[in-house]
């Protein structure tokens, strides 16, 4: 049967080695019926953009705990643009100081999630970013 | 410009989109394939299967590296990879993790990796994997590696799809009884014992070899029961010149350590040798024909069922289903009623 599946790339750019959060999110998205491509630790923005292209994903979730998000996230967005993949929705999770969030949203990030976020909120936001918000 | 033309021109984004259309079984995907089908049939299709955790993804990674950059300086081949992981039977979601082991291949435009979920199929591949492979073939990838889900005993669809099937084993998984069961070992063109630095590798190899000797009595290795001092049987080999290697294939058993790249050159050599055997014996054409026939049959079945289902009124279906649930009809009677009802309408 033809059924549209939401495809999500979960990636950890940069050098920090803590992927528990990324795995929790990957698992939660899986349990909500999405197909999650998990690429593992220490990815460069180039590797992430290439995987996003080959896998034709709808969404990218970037997990950064190293503090390098203001260098890594804009670079991923830039590469997505260069690949004509501006339609891909980018979410960021991890340790992101509040003062950086407006700048990230300004360059095109759809949502930023810190510690304590409910996975239900992430699932809802991802789904509505791809399919469109449910009309309440 | 049509999607198909863009794919033929080497547009990777168009290829990625086409693969999505195929997976979602859309009209756009089907019409692009109509245009592309005449460009397929050139790639060598290699299947990689075996139990979870035996190192399939790592071996695929190493093989792809080898094809891209042969250390002995041979021809560089472009490589397409299709990696299949299971969908959840409950949520329909999936975590596709095979790329984790394939990071060495990042940044190489001669490689294209696509992960896919089984979406309910049980044979080790997704229903659309064969079609995904066709698209990569049409896009010009010369070697296509198809990695199945972690397979146990019955996930043997890959043998219908691939020309050369590698079955990956690892030391310490099961005994010689596992080795004589029907199923996955029977489909191996090449047997690989990965993680060969682990203890127990000799036992694994002995069990596999014993099983092969049972299955291929005409092989070069003959068991001649000479009565030795202890009545032990002694293995004898036919003289090399009496064996026609070109017309017989018995699966070789290789040892590899994928994480260190050990044994990969030998594995690639055996894959080449198997390809030559397929070509020389006409087996390649036979397999190709059987493969296309099975795809045609599956497609016919699916289309006929769909067409017939849409021709019977849903209330009739629900009514018969109700009777079935109440046990007033048997499943076979229900089928008869529906078939008759479908025709009279």
XYZ file of C-alpha atoms in Angstrom:
481
model
C 0.000 0.000 0.000
C 1.211 3.470 -0.720
C 1.685 5.321 2.505
C 3.632 8.480 3.107
C 6.193 7.908 5.855
C 7.971 10.775 7.545
C 11.720 10.216 7.193
C 13.992 11.802 9.790
C 17.774 11.973 9.945
C 19.103 12.071 13.504
C 22.714 13.170 13.556
C 25.354 14.331 15.974
C 27.618 16.905 14.379
C 30.875 17.831 16.031
C 33.038 16.152 18.580
C 31.060 15.485 21.725
C 30.487 11.812 22.382
C 27.175 11.855 24.211
C 24.427 10.357 22.088
C 21.937 9.240 24.702
C 19.623 12.157 23.966
C 19.814 11.523 20.236
C 18.968 7.867 20.775
C 16.017 8.673 23.037
C 14.626 11.005 20.384
C 15.274 8.472 17.602
C 13.450 5.824 19.566
C 10.498 8.115 20.338
C 10.128 9.119 16.695
C 10.282 5.451 15.696
C 7.514 4.633 18.165
C 5.380 7.327 16.600
C 5.647 5.584 13.236
C 8.441 7.557 11.593
C 11.468 6.138 9.787
C 14.575 7.389 11.540
C 17.984 7.209 9.916
C 20.592 7.272 12.648
C 24.094 8.141 11.523
C 26.109 7.975 14.709
C 28.659 10.204 16.365
C 31.143 12.768 15.086
C 29.554 13.743 11.816
C 30.736 16.712 9.823
C 28.087 19.058 8.400
C 29.116 17.749 4.959
C 28.404 14.144 5.975
C 25.029 15.154 7.390
C 23.982 17.062 4.284
C 25.086 14.206 2.049
C 23.139 11.638 4.076
C 20.080 13.914 4.054
C 20.261 14.090 0.279
C 20.736 10.367 -0.348
C 18.009 9.455 2.108
C 15.625 12.196 0.888
C 14.575 13.000 4.442
C 11.835 15.417 5.463
C 13.449 16.364 8.753
C 16.907 16.574 10.322
C 17.398 16.445 14.068
C 20.810 17.712 15.176
C 22.022 16.967 18.673
C 24.839 19.195 19.922
C 26.184 19.238 23.466
C 29.607 20.652 22.765
C 28.719 24.324 22.499
C 29.693 24.422 18.832
C 26.095 24.760 17.609
C 26.564 28.334 16.308
C 29.252 27.041 13.938
C 27.777 23.659 13.017
C 24.078 24.382 12.573
C 24.417 27.305 10.121
C 26.849 25.235 8.064
C 24.341 22.351 7.796
C 21.624 24.782 6.683
C 23.973 26.346 4.151
C 24.813 22.944 2.650
C 21.144 21.976 2.505
C 20.547 25.145 0.508
C 23.417 24.329 -1.825
C 21.862 20.892 -2.421
C 18.431 22.400 -3.174
C 17.064 20.846 -0.012
C 15.693 24.012 1.577
C 12.424 22.160 2.227
C 14.084 19.937 4.850
C 13.021 20.985 8.346
C 15.885 21.256 10.836
C 15.439 20.744 14.576
C 18.181 21.183 17.167
C 18.482 19.518 20.552
C 21.073 19.450 23.294
C 22.650 22.158 25.420
C 21.729 25.398 23.679
C 21.879 28.656 25.716
C 18.651 30.653 25.593
C 20.355 33.657 24.022
C 21.365 31.582 20.964
C 17.860 30.326 20.226
C 16.533 33.473 18.447
C 19.537 33.495 16.122
C 19.074 29.788 15.287
C 15.363 30.319 14.561
C 16.255 33.322 12.418
C 18.495 31.279 10.116
C 15.788 28.675 9.609
C 15.809 26.185 12.481
C 12.245 25.055 13.175
C 12.602 24.136 16.842
C 15.180 23.993 19.645
C 14.829 21.521 22.507
C 16.790 21.433 25.733
C 16.938 18.988 28.624
C 13.548 18.078 30.056
C 11.677 18.368 26.778
C 8.822 15.883 26.458
C 9.279 13.567 23.494
C 5.557 14.005 22.754
C 6.246 17.691 22.066
C 9.021 16.853 19.626
C 6.854 14.286 17.827
C 3.984 16.774 17.546
C 6.238 19.547 16.236
C 7.979 17.296 13.718
C 4.704 15.996 12.409
C 3.123 19.406 12.065
C 6.247 20.846 10.420
C 6.071 18.143 7.735
C 2.361 17.609 7.263
C 1.152 21.002 8.429
C -0.283 21.925 11.795
C -3.494 20.142 12.773
C -6.352 22.618 12.489
C -7.677 22.922 16.019
C 12.790 17.695 -17.547
C 11.376 14.403 -16.323
C 12.610 12.726 -13.171
C 13.864 9.781 -15.227
C 15.983 11.977 -17.512
C 17.490 13.766 -14.517
C 18.372 10.414 -12.958
C 20.048 9.281 -16.180
C 22.038 12.508 -16.195
C 23.420 11.694 -12.783
C 21.382 14.121 -10.689
C 21.670 12.711 -7.164
C 18.804 14.719 -5.727
C 16.513 13.449 -8.495
C 17.658 9.897 -7.784
C 16.934 10.313 -4.063
C 13.462 11.667 -4.865
C 12.791 8.821 -7.279
C 13.696 6.279 -4.599
C 11.165 7.909 -2.260
C 8.476 7.788 -4.956
C 9.230 4.099 -5.506
C 9.097 3.323 -1.794
C 5.775 5.111 -1.505
C 4.502 3.262 -4.572
C 3.346 6.406 -6.349
C 2.296 6.995 -9.935
C 5.289 9.319 -10.435
C 7.658 6.562 -9.377
C 6.048 4.010 -11.659
C 6.089 6.219 -14.720
C 9.743 7.143 -14.144
C 10.572 3.449 -13.943
C 8.805 2.800 -17.230
C 11.304 5.178 -18.798
C 14.277 3.786 -16.895
C 13.736 0.062 -17.196
C 15.543 -0.282 -20.520
C 18.660 1.117 -18.819
C 18.752 -1.602 -16.165
C 20.467 -4.986 -16.178
C 24.057 -3.765 -16.207
C 25.026 -3.694 -12.541
C 26.344 -6.675 -10.640
C 23.907 -7.223 -7.790
C 25.469 -8.582 -4.616
C 23.325 -9.633 -1.676
C 24.669 -9.563 1.869
C 22.695 -11.440 4.481
C 23.210 -13.102 7.856
C 22.169 -12.945 11.489
C 22.003 -9.605 13.345
C 25.386 -8.481 14.604
C 27.515 -10.651 12.325
C 28.965 -7.529 10.694
C 27.021 -7.152 7.473
C 27.171 -3.359 7.409
C 30.889 -3.309 8.207
C 31.578 -5.790 5.406
C 29.485 -3.766 2.972
C 31.488 -0.710 3.990
C 34.789 -2.506 3.348
C 33.674 -4.041 0.061
C 32.474 -0.675 -1.192
C 35.814 0.892 -0.260
C 37.576 -1.879 -2.124
C 35.508 -1.394 -5.268
C 36.061 2.350 -5.099
C 39.769 2.136 -4.630
C 41.226 -1.301 -5.412
C 44.604 -1.576 -3.635
C 45.980 -3.673 -6.501
C 45.133 -0.850 -8.875
C 42.222 -2.398 -10.788
C 39.254 -0.575 -12.265
C 37.392 1.722 -9.890
C 33.705 0.880 -9.762
C 30.819 3.063 -8.702
C 28.827 1.523 -5.866
C 25.173 1.721 -4.888
C 24.175 0.430 -1.461
C 20.689 -0.465 -0.285
C 20.527 -1.244 3.424
C 17.310 -2.701 4.813
C 16.310 -2.637 8.482
C 13.043 -3.818 10.047
C 9.921 -1.723 10.557
C 8.157 -2.002 13.908
C 5.123 -4.291 13.622
C 3.361 -2.055 16.164
C 4.068 1.546 15.209
C 5.260 1.066 11.614
C 8.279 3.189 12.489
C 11.897 2.156 12.135
C 15.410 3.057 13.187
C 17.705 2.607 10.210
C 21.221 2.351 11.589
C 23.331 0.774 8.867
C 24.934 4.076 7.868
C 26.703 4.191 11.235
C 29.129 1.547 9.929
C 29.513 3.180 6.522
C 30.994 6.526 7.463
C 34.185 5.772 5.516
C 32.161 6.192 2.336
C 31.044 9.750 3.087
C 32.025 12.420 0.609
C 32.569 10.031 -2.307
C 30.347 10.931 -5.287
C 30.880 7.399 -6.656
C 28.849 5.947 -3.782
C 25.143 6.261 -3.071
C 23.718 4.778 0.123
C 20.021 4.400 0.738
C 18.468 3.010 3.912
C 15.046 1.486 3.777
C 12.586 -0.070 6.223
C 10.825 -3.368 5.495
C 7.345 -1.793 5.887
C 5.750 -5.104 6.763
C 7.559 -7.471 4.398
C 8.920 -10.616 5.998
C 11.457 -12.048 3.574
C 14.391 -9.896 4.708
C 13.806 -7.143 2.153
C 11.116 -4.532 1.603
C 8.507 -5.061 -1.122
C 10.093 -2.261 -3.153
C 13.761 -3.205 -2.676
C 13.998 -4.846 -6.101
C 12.635 -1.701 -7.715
C 14.977 0.537 -5.722
C 17.843 -1.590 -7.042
C 16.582 -1.119 -10.600
C 16.646 2.634 -10.141
C 20.261 2.569 -8.899
C 21.152 0.252 -11.783
C 19.604 2.674 -14.290
C 21.438 5.560 -12.623
C 24.662 3.825 -13.627
C 26.011 2.277 -10.434
C 28.174 -0.659 -11.512
C 28.101 -2.663 -8.298
C 25.027 -2.702 -6.093
C 25.311 -4.115 -2.592
C 22.013 -5.044 -0.961
C 22.130 -5.610 2.770
C 19.149 -7.479 4.215
C 17.708 -7.129 7.682
C 19.433 -9.279 10.277
C 18.240 -12.605 8.952
C 17.613 -15.825 10.806
C 16.615 -18.868 8.839
C 13.860 -18.078 6.388
C 14.642 -14.600 5.067
C 15.776 -15.766 1.673
C 14.254 -13.221 -0.733
C 17.716 -11.849 -1.369
C 18.682 -14.975 -3.345
C 16.031 -14.112 -5.918
C 17.252 -10.541 -6.228
C 21.046 -10.847 -6.187
C 23.341 -12.560 -8.654
C 25.844 -13.321 -5.927
C 24.635 -13.878 -2.371
C 27.033 -13.635 0.558
C 25.893 -15.261 3.782
C 27.725 -13.823 6.765
C 28.326 -15.966 9.819
C 30.244 -15.280 12.991
C 31.914 -17.642 15.460
C 29.808 -18.897 18.316
C 26.369 -18.856 16.701
C 24.833 -22.318 16.709
C 26.208 -25.759 16.123
C 26.370 -28.208 13.248
C 22.616 -28.900 13.474
C 21.959 -25.258 12.615
C 24.216 -25.776 9.641
C 22.167 -28.599 8.116
C 18.791 -26.891 8.441
C 17.127 -25.645 5.304
C 17.077 -21.956 4.563
C 19.673 -19.301 4.693
C 22.806 -21.407 4.268
C 21.371 -22.972 1.126
C 21.243 -19.633 -0.643
C 24.919 -18.812 -0.096
C 27.098 -18.442 -3.158
C 29.892 -17.416 -0.820
C 30.052 -18.091 2.914
C 31.871 -15.537 5.024
C 32.910 -16.084 8.622
C 33.333 -12.560 9.871
C 34.867 -11.634 13.234
C 37.365 -14.401 12.497
C 39.589 -13.217 15.342
C 37.000 -14.464 17.822
C 37.341 -17.810 19.570
C 35.433 -20.687 18.011
C 36.177 -19.795 14.428
C 37.559 -23.288 13.694
C 34.360 -24.934 14.935
C 32.215 -22.628 12.859
C 34.249 -23.307 9.766
C 34.205 -27.063 10.371
C 30.411 -27.096 10.769
C 29.901 -25.074 7.605
C 32.359 -27.146 5.630
C 30.815 -30.402 6.795
C 27.435 -29.152 5.652
C 28.784 -28.142 2.250
C 30.362 -31.544 1.758
C 26.942 -33.099 2.345
C 25.281 -30.746 -0.083
C 27.829 -30.943 -2.880
C 28.943 -34.564 -3.271
C 30.393 -33.958 -6.717
C 32.804 -31.371 -5.476
C 36.513 -31.502 -5.834
C 36.854 -32.564 -2.255
C 35.959 -36.216 -2.031
C 35.676 -38.137 1.144
C 37.518 -41.340 0.592
C 37.007 -43.678 3.463
C 40.402 -45.176 3.655
C 40.819 -47.195 6.747
C 43.590 -45.483 8.592
C 45.149 -46.616 11.807
C 42.151 -45.503 13.803
C 39.505 -46.096 11.180
C 39.339 -42.362 10.568
C 38.176 -41.139 7.225
C 40.756 -39.336 5.183
C 39.995 -36.511 2.866
C 41.265 -36.860 -0.659
C 41.320 -34.327 -3.398
C 40.799 -35.095 -7.044
C 43.713 -34.047 -9.179
C 43.284 -30.455 -10.254
C 43.042 -31.248 -13.965
C 40.051 -33.575 -13.553
C 37.880 -30.822 -12.209
C 36.037 -28.465 -14.473
C 35.926 -25.366 -12.292
C 34.040 -23.437 -14.856
C 30.974 -25.631 -14.696
C 30.766 -26.284 -10.991
C 30.295 -23.897 -8.166
C 30.599 -24.878 -4.597
C 30.415 -22.031 -2.127
C 33.839 -21.089 -0.804
C 34.198 -20.351 2.885
C 36.190 -17.247 3.709
C 37.349 -15.671 6.933
C 37.208 -11.918 7.359
C 37.686 -9.295 10.054
C 35.635 -6.478 8.592
C 36.573 -3.822 11.115
C 40.237 -4.224 10.143
C 39.708 -4.856 6.457
C 41.211 -8.336 6.674
C 40.100 -10.862 4.053
C 38.344 -8.272 1.881
C 40.642 -8.729 -1.129
C 39.986 -12.487 -1.102
C 36.253 -11.888 -0.765
C 36.240 -9.498 -3.701
C 38.239 -12.079 -5.685
C 35.638 -14.769 -4.994
C 32.819 -12.422 -5.999
C 34.594 -11.841 -9.326
C 35.145 -15.559 -9.771
C 31.465 -16.237 -9.080
C 30.469 -13.630 -11.626
C 32.685 -15.337 -14.241
C 31.143 -18.686 -13.384
C 27.632 -17.210 -13.803
C 28.500 -15.757 -17.189
C 30.315 -18.819 -18.547
C 27.676 -21.342 -17.545
C 24.701 -19.282 -18.657
C 23.541 -19.263 -15.043
C 23.470 -15.468 -15.082
C 20.791 -15.423 -17.769
C 18.862 -18.141 -15.996
C 18.937 -16.258 -12.680
C 18.034 -13.014 -14.400
C 15.034 -14.646 -16.050
C 13.898 -16.271 -12.800
C 14.316 -12.975 -10.979
C 12.274 -11.002 -13.465
C 9.616 -13.730 -13.545
C 9.222 -13.641 -9.768
C 8.958 -9.846 -9.797
C 6.336 -10.010 -12.528
C 4.322 -12.614 -10.619
C 4.405 -10.582 -7.413
C 3.322 -7.467 -9.242
C 0.530 -9.337 -11.018
C -0.729 -10.779 -7.749
C -0.702 -7.446 -5.963
C -2.428 -5.683 -8.851
C -5.068 -8.359 -9.304
C -5.876 -8.471 -5.593
C -6.129 -4.697 -5.484
C -8.338 -4.550 -8.559
C -10.604 -7.287 -7.305
C -10.843 -5.779 -3.813
C -11.963 -2.465 -5.244
C -14.600 -4.242 -7.319
C -16.485 -5.745 -4.384
C -18.674 -3.535 -2.194
C -17.185 -2.854 1.200
C -20.406 -3.755 3.042
C -20.327 -7.238 1.497
C -16.743 -7.621 2.658
C -17.598 -6.435 6.165
C -20.651 -8.736 6.287
C -18.607 -11.793 5.311
C -15.880 -10.781 7.734
C -18.527 -10.610 10.491
C -19.727 -14.117 9.679
C -16.164 -15.306 9.726
C -15.540 -13.779 13.145
C -18.718 -15.473 14.489
C -17.479 -18.765 13.050
C -20.604 -19.182 10.930
C -18.371 -19.358 7.861
C -14.982 -20.971 7.529
C -12.199 -18.918 5.927
C -12.409 -21.000 2.776
C -16.202 -20.569 2.564
C -15.740 -16.832 3.086
C -13.387 -16.689 0.126
C -15.920 -18.573 -2.018
C -18.755 -16.236 -1.004
C -16.665 -13.151 -1.747
C -15.499 -14.494 -5.086
C -19.060 -15.335 -6.091
C -20.392 -11.998 -4.802
C -17.701 -10.115 -6.655
C -18.699 -11.715 -9.915
C -22.489 -11.325 -9.574
C -22.184 -7.585 -8.854
